[in-house]
mmCIF file of C-alpha atoms and ligand atoms in Angstrom:
data_model
loop_
_atom_site.group_PDB
_atom_site.id
_atom_site.type_symbol
_atom_site.label_atom_id
_atom_site.label_comp_id
_atom_site.label_asym_id
_atom_site.label_seq_id
_atom_site.Cartn_x
_atom_site.Cartn_y
_atom_site.Cartn_z
ATOM 1 C CA MET A 1 8.690 -4.466 -62.210
ATOM 2 C CA ARG A 2 6.857 -5.644 -59.063
ATOM 3 C CA LYS A 3 6.311 -2.541 -56.524
ATOM 4 C CA GLY A 4 5.254 -4.453 -53.259
ATOM 5 C CA VAL A 5 1.799 -5.258 -54.079
ATOM 6 C CA MET A 6 1.275 -8.817 -53.163
ATOM 7 C CA ARG A 7 -2.414 -10.019 -53.646
ATOM 8 C CA PRO A 8 -6.133 -9.209 -53.524
ATOM 9 C CA GLY A 9 -7.007 -8.489 -49.918
ATOM 10 C CA HIS A 10 -10.570 -7.924 -49.995
ATOM 11 C CA VAL A 11 -13.556 -7.123 -51.961
ATOM 12 C CA GLN A 12 -16.854 -5.150 -50.469
ATOM 13 C CA ILE A 13 -19.779 -6.365 -52.313
ATOM 14 C CA ARG A 14 -23.238 -4.673 -52.141
ATOM 15 C CA VAL A 15 -26.285 -7.068 -51.732
ATOM 16 C CA LEU A 16 -29.946 -6.121 -51.689
ATOM 17 C CA ASP A 17 -30.708 -8.566 -48.498
ATOM 18 C CA MET A 18 -28.172 -9.616 -46.054
ATOM 19 C CA ASP A 19 -29.820 -12.570 -44.769
ATOM 20 C CA GLU A 20 -29.967 -14.235 -48.069
ATOM 21 C CA ALA A 21 -26.557 -13.055 -49.195
ATOM 22 C CA VAL A 22 -24.858 -14.670 -46.050
ATOM 23 C CA LYS A 23 -26.828 -17.879 -46.539
ATOM 24 C CA HIS A 24 -25.496 -17.664 -50.142
ATOM 25 C CA TYR A 25 -21.891 -17.023 -49.432
ATOM 26 C CA LYS A 26 -21.540 -18.862 -46.244
ATOM 27 C CA ASP A 27 -23.811 -22.126 -46.626
ATOM 28 C CA LEU A 28 -23.372 -22.563 -50.508
ATOM 29 C CA LEU A 29 -19.855 -21.075 -51.449
ATOM 30 C CA GLY A 30 -18.506 -22.237 -48.107
ATOM 31 C CA LEU A 31 -16.905 -18.940 -46.880
ATOM 32 C CA ILE A 32 -16.362 -18.561 -43.121
ATOM 33 C CA GLU A 33 -18.153 -15.632 -41.339
ATOM 34 C CA VAL A 34 -15.621 -13.951 -39.202
ATOM 35 C CA ASP A 35 -17.281 -10.800 -38.099
ATOM 36 C CA ARG A 36 -19.896 -8.182 -38.167
ATOM 37 C CA ASP A 37 -19.630 -4.461 -37.721
ATOM 38 C CA ASP A 38 -22.041 -1.660 -36.385
ATOM 39 C CA GLN A 39 -22.926 -0.623 -39.906
ATOM 40 C CA GLY A 40 -24.451 -4.339 -40.337
ATOM 41 C CA ARG A 41 -21.488 -5.286 -42.649
ATOM 42 C CA VAL A 42 -20.644 -9.294 -42.715
ATOM 43 C CA TYR A 43 -17.086 -10.179 -43.002
ATOM 44 C CA LEU A 44 -16.110 -13.606 -44.313
ATOM 45 C CA LYS A 45 -13.026 -15.375 -45.776
ATOM 46 C CA GLY A 46 -11.910 -18.602 -47.289
ATOM 47 C CA TRP A 47 -10.542 -21.215 -45.216
ATOM 48 C CA THR A 48 -6.888 -21.087 -46.647
ATOM 49 C CA GLU A 49 -6.558 -17.245 -46.275
ATOM 50 C CA VAL A 50 -4.124 -16.138 -43.340
ATOM 51 C CA ASP A 51 -5.748 -12.584 -43.040
ATOM 52 C CA LYS A 52 -8.681 -12.287 -40.860
ATOM 53 C CA PHE A 53 -11.123 -11.541 -43.826
ATOM 54 C CA SER A 54 -11.447 -11.240 -47.701
ATOM 55 C CA VAL A 55 -15.208 -10.596 -48.548
ATOM 56 C CA VAL A 56 -17.329 -7.800 -47.118
ATOM 57 C CA LEU A 57 -20.989 -7.698 -47.849
ATOM 58 C CA ARG A 58 -22.817 -4.565 -47.583
ATOM 59 C CA GLN A 59 -26.765 -4.319 -47.869
ATOM 60 C CA ALA A 60 -27.593 -1.537 -50.318
ATOM 61 C CA ASP A 61 -30.312 -0.535 -52.719
ATOM 62 C CA GLU A 62 -28.144 -1.604 -55.654
ATOM 63 C CA PRO A 63 -25.871 -4.507 -56.230
ATOM 64 C CA GLY A 64 -22.377 -4.301 -57.645
ATOM 65 C CA MET A 65 -18.836 -3.811 -55.838
ATOM 66 C CA ASP A 66 -17.878 -0.975 -53.743
ATOM 67 C CA PHE A 67 -14.421 -1.395 -53.842
ATOM 68 C CA MET A 68 -11.419 -4.057 -54.321
ATOM 69 C CA GLY A 69 -8.393 -3.989 -51.972
ATOM 70 C CA PHE A 70 -4.864 -5.115 -52.711
ATOM 71 C CA LYS A 71 -2.551 -6.116 -49.770
ATOM 72 C CA CYS A 72 0.941 -4.843 -49.986
ATOM 73 C CA LEU A 73 4.048 -5.646 -48.178
ATOM 74 C CA SER A 74 4.700 -2.826 -46.069
ATOM 75 C CA GLU A 75 3.321 0.557 -44.902
ATOM 76 C CA GLU A 76 6.303 2.214 -46.566
ATOM 77 C CA VAL A 77 4.859 0.530 -49.705
ATOM 78 C CA VAL A 78 1.545 2.061 -49.180
ATOM 79 C CA ASP A 79 3.158 5.378 -48.684
ATOM 80 C CA GLN A 80 5.338 5.332 -51.856
ATOM 81 C CA LEU A 81 2.305 4.068 -53.901
ATOM 82 C CA ARG A 82 0.234 6.879 -52.400
ATOM 83 C CA GLY A 83 2.482 9.259 -53.888
ATOM 84 C CA GLU A 84 2.617 7.905 -57.177
ATOM 85 C CA LEU A 85 -1.069 7.368 -57.560
ATOM 86 C CA ALA A 86 -1.697 11.103 -56.923
ATOM 87 C CA GLU A 87 1.271 11.909 -59.349
ATOM 88 C CA PHE A 88 -0.484 9.524 -61.986
ATOM 89 C CA GLY A 89 -3.550 11.833 -61.513
ATOM 90 C CA CYS A 90 -5.855 9.304 -59.585
ATOM 91 C CA GLU A 91 -8.312 10.834 -57.034
ATOM 92 C CA VAL A 92 -6.875 9.429 -53.799
ATOM 93 C CA GLU A 93 -8.588 9.267 -50.623
ATOM 94 C CA ASP A 94 -7.194 8.256 -47.020
ATOM 95 C CA VAL A 95 -9.404 5.602 -45.319
ATOM 96 C CA PRO A 96 -8.644 5.441 -41.484
ATOM 97 C CA GLU A 97 -7.217 2.483 -39.529
ATOM 98 C CA GLY A 98 -10.658 0.412 -38.319
ATOM 99 C CA GLU A 99 -13.178 1.724 -40.933
ATOM 100 C CA LEU A 100 -12.975 -2.073 -41.932
ATOM 101 C CA LYS A 101 -12.761 -4.037 -38.521
ATOM 102 C CA ASP A 102 -9.233 -5.377 -37.615
ATOM 103 C CA CYS A 103 -7.823 -3.725 -40.832
ATOM 104 C CA GLY A 104 -5.068 -0.828 -40.856
ATOM 105 C CA ARG A 105 -5.402 2.357 -42.995
ATOM 106 C CA ARG A 106 -6.114 2.147 -46.835
ATOM 107 C CA VAL A 107 -5.217 4.303 -49.581
ATOM 108 C CA ARG A 108 -8.493 4.465 -51.959
ATOM 109 C CA PHE A 109 -8.020 5.633 -55.498
ATOM 110 C CA ILE A 110 -10.391 5.497 -58.656
ATOM 111 C CA ALA A 111 -9.105 3.654 -61.662
ATOM 112 C CA PRO A 112 -9.897 5.031 -65.039
ATOM 113 C CA THR A 113 -12.386 2.378 -65.691
ATOM 114 C CA GLY A 114 -14.338 4.121 -62.807
ATOM 115 C CA HIS A 115 -13.566 1.356 -60.101
ATOM 116 C CA ALA A 116 -12.698 2.147 -56.386
ATOM 117 C CA PHE A 117 -9.599 0.099 -55.501
ATOM 118 C CA GLU A 118 -7.506 0.403 -52.307
ATOM 119 C CA VAL A 119 -3.881 -0.529 -51.195
ATOM 120 C CA PHE A 120 -3.184 -1.533 -47.540
ATOM 121 C CA ALA A 121 -0.617 -3.402 -45.811
ATOM 122 C CA THR A 122 -2.273 -3.914 -42.272
ATOM 123 C CA LYS A 123 -4.878 -6.451 -41.467
ATOM 124 C CA LYS A 124 -5.243 -8.935 -38.284
ATOM 125 C CA GLN A 125 -3.726 -12.371 -39.265
ATOM 126 C CA THR A 126 -5.937 -15.066 -37.754
ATOM 127 C CA GLY A 127 -4.179 -17.608 -39.691
ATOM 128 C CA LYS A 128 -5.884 -20.484 -42.096
ATOM 129 C CA TRP A 129 -9.372 -21.411 -40.555
ATOM 130 C CA GLY A 130 -9.420 -24.581 -38.746
ATOM 131 C CA VAL A 131 -5.925 -25.518 -39.315
ATOM 132 C CA GLY A 132 -3.330 -22.800 -38.500
ATOM 133 C CA ASN A 133 0.260 -23.073 -39.415
ATOM 134 C CA HIS A 134 1.905 -25.455 -36.999
ATOM 135 C CA ASN A 135 1.796 -29.287 -37.932
ATOM 136 C CA PRO A 136 -1.431 -28.098 -39.787
ATOM 137 C CA GLU A 137 -3.747 -31.031 -41.225
ATOM 138 C CA ALA A 138 -4.774 -31.165 -44.755
ATOM 139 C CA TRP A 139 -7.982 -29.245 -44.648
ATOM 140 C CA PRO A 140 -10.323 -28.554 -41.679
ATOM 141 C CA MET A 141 -13.449 -30.442 -40.707
ATOM 142 C CA GLY A 142 -16.915 -28.551 -40.847
ATOM 143 C CA LEU A 143 -16.442 -26.942 -43.958
ATOM 144 C CA GLU A 144 -19.859 -26.137 -45.903
ATOM 145 C CA GLY A 145 -20.878 -26.183 -49.498
ATOM 146 C CA MET A 146 -18.642 -25.431 -52.210
ATOM 147 C CA LYS A 147 -15.659 -25.269 -49.614
ATOM 148 C CA ALA A 148 -14.159 -22.139 -51.447
ATOM 149 C CA THR A 149 -10.508 -21.797 -50.351
ATOM 150 C CA ARG A 150 -9.713 -18.244 -51.112
ATOM 151 C CA PHE A 151 -11.307 -14.993 -52.866
ATOM 152 C CA ASP A 152 -9.078 -15.189 -56.091
ATOM 153 C CA HIS A 153 -9.808 -12.127 -58.334
ATOM 154 C CA CYS A 154 -12.546 -9.930 -59.831
ATOM 155 C CA LEU A 155 -13.450 -9.164 -63.464
ATOM 156 C CA LEU A 156 -14.476 -5.635 -64.142
ATOM 157 C CA TYR A 157 -16.155 -4.040 -66.826
ATOM 158 C CA GLY A 158 -15.531 -0.197 -67.822
ATOM 159 C CA PRO A 159 -13.681 2.337 -70.279
ATOM 160 C CA ASN A 160 -10.072 3.418 -70.456
ATOM 161 C CA LEU A 161 -8.564 -0.049 -70.509
ATOM 162 C CA ASP A 162 -5.122 1.490 -71.868
ATOM 163 C CA GLU A 163 -5.008 4.333 -69.013
ATOM 164 C CA THR A 164 -5.963 1.434 -66.584
ATOM 165 C CA LEU A 165 -3.259 -0.664 -67.804
ATOM 166 C CA ASP A 166 -0.798 2.205 -67.373
ATOM 167 C CA LEU A 167 -1.862 2.715 -63.808
ATOM 168 C CA PHE A 168 -1.611 -1.005 -62.784
ATOM 169 C CA ARG A 169 1.462 -1.812 -64.719
ATOM 170 C CA ASP A 170 3.635 1.402 -63.907
ATOM 171 C CA VAL A 171 2.234 2.556 -60.600
ATOM 172 C CA LEU A 172 1.354 -0.788 -59.122
ATOM 173 C CA GLY A 173 3.698 -3.157 -60.671
ATOM 174 C CA PHE A 174 1.303 -5.556 -62.023
ATOM 175 C CA GLU A 175 2.034 -7.480 -65.303
ATOM 176 C CA LEU A 176 -0.094 -7.777 -68.318
ATOM 177 C CA ALA A 177 -0.704 -11.934 -68.154
ATOM 178 C CA GLU A 178 -3.163 -12.015 -71.078
ATOM 179 C CA GLN A 179 -4.951 -9.854 -73.356
ATOM 180 C CA VAL A 180 -7.734 -9.856 -76.070
ATOM 181 C CA ILE A 181 -6.905 -7.619 -79.016
ATOM 182 C CA ALA A 182 -9.793 -6.330 -81.520
ATOM 183 C CA PRO A 183 -8.991 -6.358 -85.467
ATOM 184 C CA ASP A 184 -8.315 -2.765 -85.131
ATOM 185 C CA GLY A 185 -5.472 -3.350 -82.768
ATOM 186 C CA LYS A 186 -7.242 -2.144 -79.561
ATOM 187 C CA ARG A 187 -7.199 -3.982 -76.457
ATOM 188 C CA VAL A 188 -10.465 -4.963 -75.468
ATOM 189 C CA ALA A 189 -9.712 -7.238 -72.256
ATOM 190 C CA GLN A 190 -6.717 -7.519 -70.114
ATOM 191 C CA PHE A 191 -5.722 -9.890 -67.516
ATOM 192 C CA LEU A 192 -3.297 -8.325 -64.922
ATOM 193 C CA THR A 193 -1.089 -10.044 -61.976
ATOM 194 C CA ALA A 194 0.852 -9.083 -59.185
ATOM 195 C CA SER A 195 1.928 -12.750 -58.385
ATOM 196 C CA MET A 196 2.450 -16.251 -60.162
ATOM 197 C CA LYS A 197 -1.379 -16.394 -60.670
ATOM 198 C CA ALA A 198 -2.936 -16.224 -64.081
ATOM 199 C CA HIS A 199 -4.902 -12.993 -62.881
ATOM 200 C CA ASP A 200 -5.445 -10.929 -59.812
ATOM 201 C CA VAL A 201 -7.709 -8.534 -61.531
ATOM 202 C CA ALA A 202 -8.858 -8.686 -65.201
ATOM 203 C CA PHE A 203 -11.037 -5.984 -67.069
ATOM 204 C CA ILE A 204 -13.015 -5.968 -70.294
ATOM 205 C CA HIS A 205 -14.033 -2.935 -72.266
ATOM 206 C CA HIS A 206 -17.368 -1.389 -71.563
ATOM 207 C CA GLU A 207 -18.663 2.094 -72.286
ATOM 208 C CA GLU A 208 -20.418 2.357 -68.891
ATOM 209 C CA PRO A 209 -17.794 2.832 -65.977
ATOM 210 C CA ALA A 210 -17.416 0.989 -62.903
ATOM 211 C CA LYS A 211 -19.417 -2.200 -63.421
ATOM 212 C CA PHE A 212 -18.851 -5.562 -61.898
ATOM 213 C CA HIS A 213 -18.901 -8.598 -63.578
ATOM 214 C CA HIS A 214 -17.552 -11.322 -60.965
ATOM 215 C CA ALA A 215 -15.795 -12.221 -57.837
ATOM 216 C CA SER A 216 -14.059 -15.415 -58.054
ATOM 217 C CA PHE A 217 -13.261 -18.193 -55.526
ATOM 218 C CA PHE A 218 -10.497 -20.880 -55.858
ATOM 219 C CA LEU A 219 -11.569 -24.636 -55.618
ATOM 220 C CA GLU A 220 -8.852 -27.314 -55.805
ATOM 221 C CA THR A 221 -10.016 -29.576 -58.449
ATOM 222 C CA TRP A 222 -12.182 -30.069 -61.383
ATOM 223 C CA GLN A 223 -14.148 -32.448 -59.076
ATOM 224 C CA ASP A 224 -14.883 -29.767 -56.887
ATOM 225 C CA VAL A 225 -16.298 -27.236 -59.746
ATOM 226 C CA LEU A 226 -18.496 -30.208 -60.609
ATOM 227 C CA LYS A 227 -19.806 -30.751 -57.218
ATOM 228 C CA ALA A 228 -20.075 -26.765 -57.001
ATOM 229 C CA ALA A 229 -22.499 -27.375 -60.033
ATOM 230 C CA ASP A 230 -24.565 -30.006 -58.045
ATOM 231 C CA LEU A 231 -24.963 -27.861 -55.309
ATOM 232 C CA LEU A 232 -26.268 -24.868 -57.475
ATOM 233 C CA SER A 233 -28.874 -27.344 -58.914
ATOM 234 C CA MET A 234 -29.514 -28.655 -55.520
ATOM 235 C CA THR A 235 -30.337 -25.111 -53.988
ATOM 236 C CA ASP A 236 -31.861 -24.050 -57.123
ATOM 237 C CA THR A 237 -29.374 -21.348 -57.352
ATOM 238 C CA SER A 238 -29.146 -18.965 -60.706
ATOM 239 C CA ILE A 239 -26.430 -20.557 -62.947
ATOM 240 C CA ASP A 240 -24.832 -18.384 -65.837
ATOM 241 C CA ILE A 241 -22.748 -20.792 -67.594
ATOM 242 C CA GLY A 242 -20.609 -24.003 -67.000
ATOM 243 C CA PRO A 243 -18.762 -26.285 -65.748
ATOM 244 C CA THR A 244 -16.692 -25.428 -68.548
ATOM 245 C CA ARG A 245 -13.005 -24.378 -69.454
ATOM 246 C CA HIS A 246 -12.065 -20.804 -70.159
ATOM 247 C CA GLY A 247 -9.633 -20.521 -73.076
ATOM 248 C CA LEU A 248 -8.061 -17.279 -71.524
ATOM 249 C CA THR A 249 -6.293 -18.783 -68.357
ATOM 250 C CA HIS A 250 -7.430 -22.011 -69.124
ATOM 251 C CA GLY A 251 -9.071 -22.379 -65.579
ATOM 252 C CA GLN A 252 -11.985 -24.897 -65.142
ATOM 253 C CA THR A 253 -15.128 -22.726 -64.201
ATOM 254 C CA ILE A 254 -18.616 -22.206 -63.218
ATOM 255 C CA TYR A 255 -20.383 -19.183 -63.092
ATOM 256 C CA PHE A 256 -23.422 -18.319 -61.320
ATOM 257 C CA PHE A 257 -25.251 -15.574 -59.351
ATOM 258 C CA ASP A 258 -25.867 -14.537 -55.777
ATOM 259 C CA PRO A 259 -29.262 -13.770 -54.611
ATOM 260 C CA SER A 260 -28.747 -9.999 -55.505
ATOM 261 C CA GLY A 261 -27.744 -10.752 -59.217
ATOM 262 C CA ASN A 262 -23.875 -10.498 -58.702
ATOM 263 C CA ARG A 263 -22.203 -12.757 -60.513
ATOM 264 C CA ASN A 264 -19.694 -15.445 -58.820
ATOM 265 C CA GLU A 265 -17.240 -17.763 -60.331
ATOM 266 C CA VAL A 266 -15.635 -20.644 -58.774
ATOM 267 C CA PHE A 267 -12.838 -22.203 -60.668
ATOM 268 C CA ALA A 268 -9.695 -24.744 -60.378
ATOM 269 C CA GLY A 269 -6.571 -24.972 -62.085
ATOM 270 C CA GLY A 270 -5.171 -22.492 -64.963
ATOM 271 C CA ASP A 271 -1.984 -20.997 -66.040
ATOM 272 C CA TYR A 272 0.798 -19.294 -64.095
ATOM 273 C CA HIS A 273 2.677 -16.245 -64.737
ATOM 274 C CA TYR A 274 6.314 -15.174 -64.248
ATOM 275 C CA PRO A 275 7.505 -11.681 -64.920
ATOM 276 C CA ASP A 276 9.640 -12.837 -67.872
ATOM 277 C CA HIS A 277 6.632 -14.218 -69.491
ATOM 278 C CA GLU A 278 5.122 -12.503 -72.539
ATOM 279 C CA PRO A 279 1.734 -11.812 -72.580
ATOM 280 C CA VAL A 280 -0.622 -14.393 -73.929
ATOM 281 C CA THR A 281 -2.777 -12.943 -76.780
ATOM 282 C CA TRP A 282 -6.083 -13.863 -77.912
ATOM 283 C CA ASP A 283 -7.752 -12.305 -80.975
ATOM 284 C CA ALA A 284 -11.227 -10.963 -80.507
ATOM 285 C CA GLU A 285 -12.535 -13.092 -83.584
ATOM 286 C CA GLU A 286 -11.730 -16.044 -81.170
ATOM 287 C CA LEU A 287 -13.329 -14.601 -78.187
ATOM 288 C CA GLY A 288 -16.140 -17.105 -78.013
ATOM 289 C CA LYS A 289 -13.432 -19.925 -77.464
ATOM 290 C CA ALA A 290 -11.007 -17.551 -75.242
ATOM 291 C CA ILE A 291 -14.191 -17.219 -72.795
ATOM 292 C CA PHE A 292 -15.631 -20.624 -73.193
ATOM 293 C CA TYR A 293 -13.332 -23.127 -74.447
ATOM 294 C CA HIS A 294 -15.627 -25.773 -75.259
ATOM 295 C CA ASP A 295 -18.861 -24.050 -76.517
ATOM 296 C CA ARG A 296 -16.558 -21.784 -78.656
ATOM 297 C CA ALA A 297 -19.473 -19.387 -78.508
ATOM 298 C CA LEU A 298 -20.205 -16.414 -76.272
ATOM 299 C CA ASN A 299 -23.493 -16.033 -74.379
ATOM 300 C CA GLU A 300 -25.033 -12.610 -74.533
ATOM 301 C CA ARG A 301 -25.407 -12.797 -70.720
ATOM 302 C CA PHE A 302 -21.676 -12.834 -70.253
ATOM 303 C CA LEU A 303 -21.194 -9.589 -72.038
ATOM 304 C CA SER A 304 -23.971 -7.587 -70.831
ATOM 305 C CA VAL A 305 -25.417 -9.101 -67.522
ATOM 306 C CA LEU A 306 -23.391 -6.766 -64.885
ATOM 307 C CA THR A 307 -24.042 -5.313 -61.385
ATOM 308 C CA MET B 1 -52.778 -24.007 -53.254
ATOM 309 C CA GLY B 2 -51.934 -25.079 -56.878
ATOM 310 C CA GLU B 3 -53.275 -21.557 -58.111
ATOM 311 C CA PHE B 4 -52.199 -20.649 -61.659
ATOM 312 C CA PHE B 5 -51.987 -17.214 -63.439
ATOM 313 C CA GLN B 6 -51.772 -16.738 -67.018
ATOM 314 C CA ILE B 7 -48.880 -14.051 -67.841
ATOM 315 C CA THR B 8 -49.095 -12.682 -71.591
ATOM 316 C CA GLU B 9 -46.130 -11.060 -73.241
ATOM 317 C CA GLN B 10 -47.461 -8.345 -75.497
ATOM 318 C CA CYS B 11 -44.482 -7.854 -78.002
ATOM 319 C CA SER B 12 -43.995 -11.577 -78.931
ATOM 320 C CA GLY B 13 -47.783 -12.634 -78.027
ATOM 321 C CA GLN B 14 -46.733 -15.528 -76.054
ATOM 322 C CA SER B 15 -48.126 -16.670 -72.882
ATOM 323 C CA PHE B 16 -47.337 -18.570 -70.048
ATOM 324 C CA HIS B 17 -48.646 -19.857 -66.500
ATOM 325 C CA CYS B 18 -47.262 -18.905 -63.523
ATOM 326 C CA LYS B 19 -47.670 -20.294 -60.082
ATOM 327 C CA ALA B 20 -48.722 -18.055 -57.262
ATOM 328 C CA GLY B 21 -45.423 -17.158 -55.375
ATOM 329 C CA GLN B 22 -43.428 -18.103 -58.664
ATOM 330 C CA SER B 23 -41.510 -15.128 -60.392
ATOM 331 C CA VAL B 24 -42.721 -14.444 -63.748
ATOM 332 C CA LEU B 25 -39.191 -15.106 -65.290
ATOM 333 C CA LYS B 26 -38.786 -18.428 -63.823
ATOM 334 C CA ALA B 27 -42.262 -19.273 -64.912
ATOM 335 C CA MET B 28 -41.203 -18.410 -68.414
ATOM 336 C CA GLU B 29 -37.881 -19.999 -68.363
ATOM 337 C CA SER B 30 -39.539 -23.376 -66.921
ATOM 338 C CA GLN B 31 -41.969 -23.395 -70.159
ATOM 339 C CA GLY B 32 -39.041 -23.006 -72.498
ATOM 340 C CA LEU B 33 -39.917 -19.686 -73.724
ATOM 341 C CA LYS B 34 -37.466 -16.779 -74.324
ATOM 342 C CA CYS B 35 -39.884 -13.813 -74.716
ATOM 343 C CA VAL B 36 -38.116 -11.852 -71.981
ATOM 344 C CA PRO B 37 -34.442 -11.771 -71.697
ATOM 345 C CA VAL B 38 -32.872 -13.698 -68.971
ATOM 346 C CA GLY B 39 -29.980 -12.318 -66.988
ATOM 347 C CA CYS B 40 -29.075 -12.824 -63.221
ATOM 348 C CA ARG B 41 -32.428 -13.908 -61.951
ATOM 349 C CA GLY B 42 -31.684 -11.821 -58.794
ATOM 350 C CA GLY B 43 -33.062 -8.426 -59.634
ATOM 351 C CA GLY B 44 -29.629 -7.014 -60.070
ATOM 352 C CA CYS B 45 -28.883 -6.775 -63.613
ATOM 353 C CA GLY B 46 -31.937 -5.043 -65.020
ATOM 354 C CA PHE B 47 -31.955 -7.524 -68.145
ATOM 355 C CA CYS B 48 -35.610 -8.771 -67.678
ATOM 356 C CA LYS B 49 -36.991 -5.474 -67.487
ATOM 357 C CA VAL B 50 -40.686 -5.368 -68.471
ATOM 358 C CA THR B 51 -43.766 -2.787 -68.085
ATOM 359 C CA VAL B 52 -46.670 -4.454 -66.654
ATOM 360 C CA LEU B 53 -49.761 -3.167 -68.650
ATOM 361 C CA SER B 54 -52.387 -4.888 -66.653
ATOM 362 C CA GLY B 55 -52.983 -6.937 -63.567
ATOM 363 C CA ASP B 56 -51.460 -7.132 -59.876
ATOM 364 C CA TYR B 57 -48.458 -8.453 -58.445
ATOM 365 C CA GLU B 58 -46.030 -8.362 -55.413
ATOM 366 C CA CYS B 59 -42.423 -7.216 -55.924
ATOM 367 C CA GLY B 60 -39.325 -8.628 -54.268
ATOM 368 C CA LYS B 61 -36.277 -6.589 -53.754
ATOM 369 C CA MET B 62 -34.764 -5.306 -57.125
ATOM 370 C CA SER B 63 -32.109 -2.835 -57.984
ATOM 371 C CA ARG B 64 -33.042 0.690 -57.558
ATOM 372 C CA VAL B 65 -30.799 1.480 -60.446
ATOM 373 C CA HIS B 66 -32.674 -0.498 -62.643
ATOM 374 C CA ALA B 67 -36.267 0.049 -61.017
ATOM 375 C CA PRO B 68 -36.318 3.264 -59.263
ATOM 376 C CA GLU B 69 -39.535 3.746 -57.043
ATOM 377 C CA GLU B 70 -41.044 6.213 -59.525
ATOM 378 C CA ALA B 71 -40.725 3.729 -62.298
ATOM 379 C CA GLN B 72 -41.613 0.731 -60.226
ATOM 380 C CA ALA B 73 -44.991 2.736 -59.587
ATOM 381 C CA LYS B 74 -45.670 2.981 -63.077
ATOM 382 C CA GLY B 75 -45.054 -0.963 -63.672
ATOM 383 C CA GLU B 76 -41.675 -0.806 -64.689
ATOM 384 C CA VAL B 77 -40.331 -3.743 -63.136
ATOM 385 C CA LEU B 78 -38.006 -6.653 -63.231
ATOM 386 C CA ALA B 79 -39.513 -9.857 -64.432
ATOM 387 C CA CYS B 80 -37.435 -12.155 -62.017
ATOM 388 C CA ARG B 81 -38.770 -9.990 -59.210
ATOM 389 C CA ILE B 82 -42.539 -9.987 -59.326
ATOM 390 C CA TYR B 83 -44.925 -12.504 -58.347
ATOM 391 C CA PRO B 84 -48.655 -12.570 -59.799
ATOM 392 C CA LEU B 85 -51.550 -12.186 -57.817
ATOM 393 C CA THR B 86 -53.818 -12.207 -60.938
ATOM 394 C CA ASP B 87 -53.290 -12.440 -64.397
ATOM 395 C CA LEU B 88 -50.716 -10.168 -66.018
ATOM 396 C CA ILE B 89 -50.200 -8.513 -69.371
ATOM 397 C CA VAL B 90 -46.453 -7.669 -69.634
ATOM 398 C CA GLU B 91 -44.430 -5.929 -72.336
ATOM 399 C CA CYS B 92 -40.708 -6.469 -72.981
ATOM 400 C CA ARG B 93 -38.417 -3.708 -73.337
ATOM 401 C CA PRO B 94 -36.007 -3.989 -76.236
ATOM 402 C CA GLN B 95 -32.471 -4.568 -75.098
ATOM 403 C CA PRO B 96 -29.522 -2.757 -76.886
ATOM 404 C CA ALA B 97 -27.202 -5.567 -78.429
ATOM 405 C CA ALA B 98 -23.929 -6.073 -76.564
ATOM 406 C CA THR B 99 -20.689 -5.984 -78.369
ATOM 407 C CA LEU B 100 -16.950 -6.081 -77.293
ATOM 408 C CA THR B 101 -15.981 -3.436 -80.018
ATOM 409 C CA PRO B 102 -14.821 -0.121 -78.412
ATOM 410 C CA HIS B 103 -16.438 2.873 -79.890
ATOM 411 C CA ALA B 104 -14.025 5.543 -78.542
HETATM 412 S S1 LIG C 401 -32.435 -11.126 -64.559
HETATM 413 FE FE1 LIG C 401 -31.307 -9.682 -63.646
HETATM 414 S S2 LIG C 401 -32.839 -8.298 -62.886
HETATM 415 FE FE2 LIG C 401 -33.854 -9.731 -63.901
HETATM 416 FE FE1 LIG C 402 -12.839 -15.164 -63.391
#
C-alpha cells in the first residue's frame, strides 16, 4: 500500500576531486549546476526535474554514496513515516531545514543494508530548467553532453535484503516490482518502486554493507543511449558495459564510471509497474541474461566493483 | 616527450610499456593484457590494487579506504592512479571471486 512517498528526490555522492566531478556530471551527463554551498558541495539536476536539485556532490577521501532521499507528499507524511521508522527499529536522525540549501527538514534512517536514506517533503521548486510549465517548449536549448533528463534510481549492494524489503514495503509503501531468486529460495536482488517506474531503488545481496553500485539517469531514446556511448569514447571516459539491454526492467542502458570510480548509468525505456502487478521473477541461474540481455553473461566487474 | 617505461607484473611475468603521464592500468589495457584486474579506472573501487616492488612513480587521488596513507607509503597502491617515473616492478594482489550466492 502506498504511503505517500513520491519519488527519489536526491542522492549525495562523494567524489575525490570536485572539479573533475563537476566536469563529468555537468559537461558529460548534461546535468545543470544550480548551486554550491559553504561546505563546497555542488548541487545539480536533470533539466526535466521540477525541484531545485537532485544530485549533490561532496568532496571526500573515499567515493561512494552518502545518502539517498525520497520526496513525500506532505510534512504530515514525513511525521507519520518518522514514527513508523522508529517503531520498525531504524536509527532515525532529524536533519534540520537548510542543511541542504533550499531543502526542508529531512528524516534520515539507516536501512538494514547499511545505507542511509532520507524522507522529506519540502524543497524549493524552480521548475523544469529552461522551459518552465507555462506553454513549455519540447526541450530547452543549451543542454550539454548526454542531456540527462532526470535522476532516476540507485542500485545499492548490502546484506539483509529481506528486512530491507519489509522496511521499504511495509513502512515506506514501496512495491516489489522485480526480484532474482537463488536456487535455495533466497532473494538475491530486489527492485522496488514507489511509483509506476520499474524501479526507484534496487538492492543486490552483498556481504559488505552500504556499498554503492550506481546512480542512474533517464534518457529519452535508445538513440540517446548510443550517443551517450559516443560521448564516453570521445572523452575517453571509463566504460563498464554497454550499450545493451537489461533483462530485469528491460531498459536500454550503458554503464560507465565517474572520475572517482562511482558507477553511473544512463538508460531509456523499460517496463512499468502498477500496484496490482505481481512481481516479475528471475532465476539466479538466468542472472547473466537478467542483467545483460544480449551478452547473457555477467561480467565480474558488475558484481564486485563498488564504491 | 615520448618517454616509455617498462612495467613488469611479477605474478604473471608479463611486462608492458607505459608512457610518461599514463596510468599503469591504462597502459596495460591498451596492450591487451589482463594481469591486473580492471575495475572503475578512477581510484575508487580498489580492484586494481598492486604492490610496487621497485621503481618510482607519482600517485593520483585514490580512495583512502583502498589505499590508506600507510599502505600507500609501503607501495600498496591502485594501478589506475599511478604514473611511472622509472621502470616499475609491481605485484598484483589476488582477488576473492565474487558471487551472488548469499552465505548467511
Ligand atoms: S580500477 Fe578501481 S581503483 Fe583502480
Ligand atoms: Fe540501474
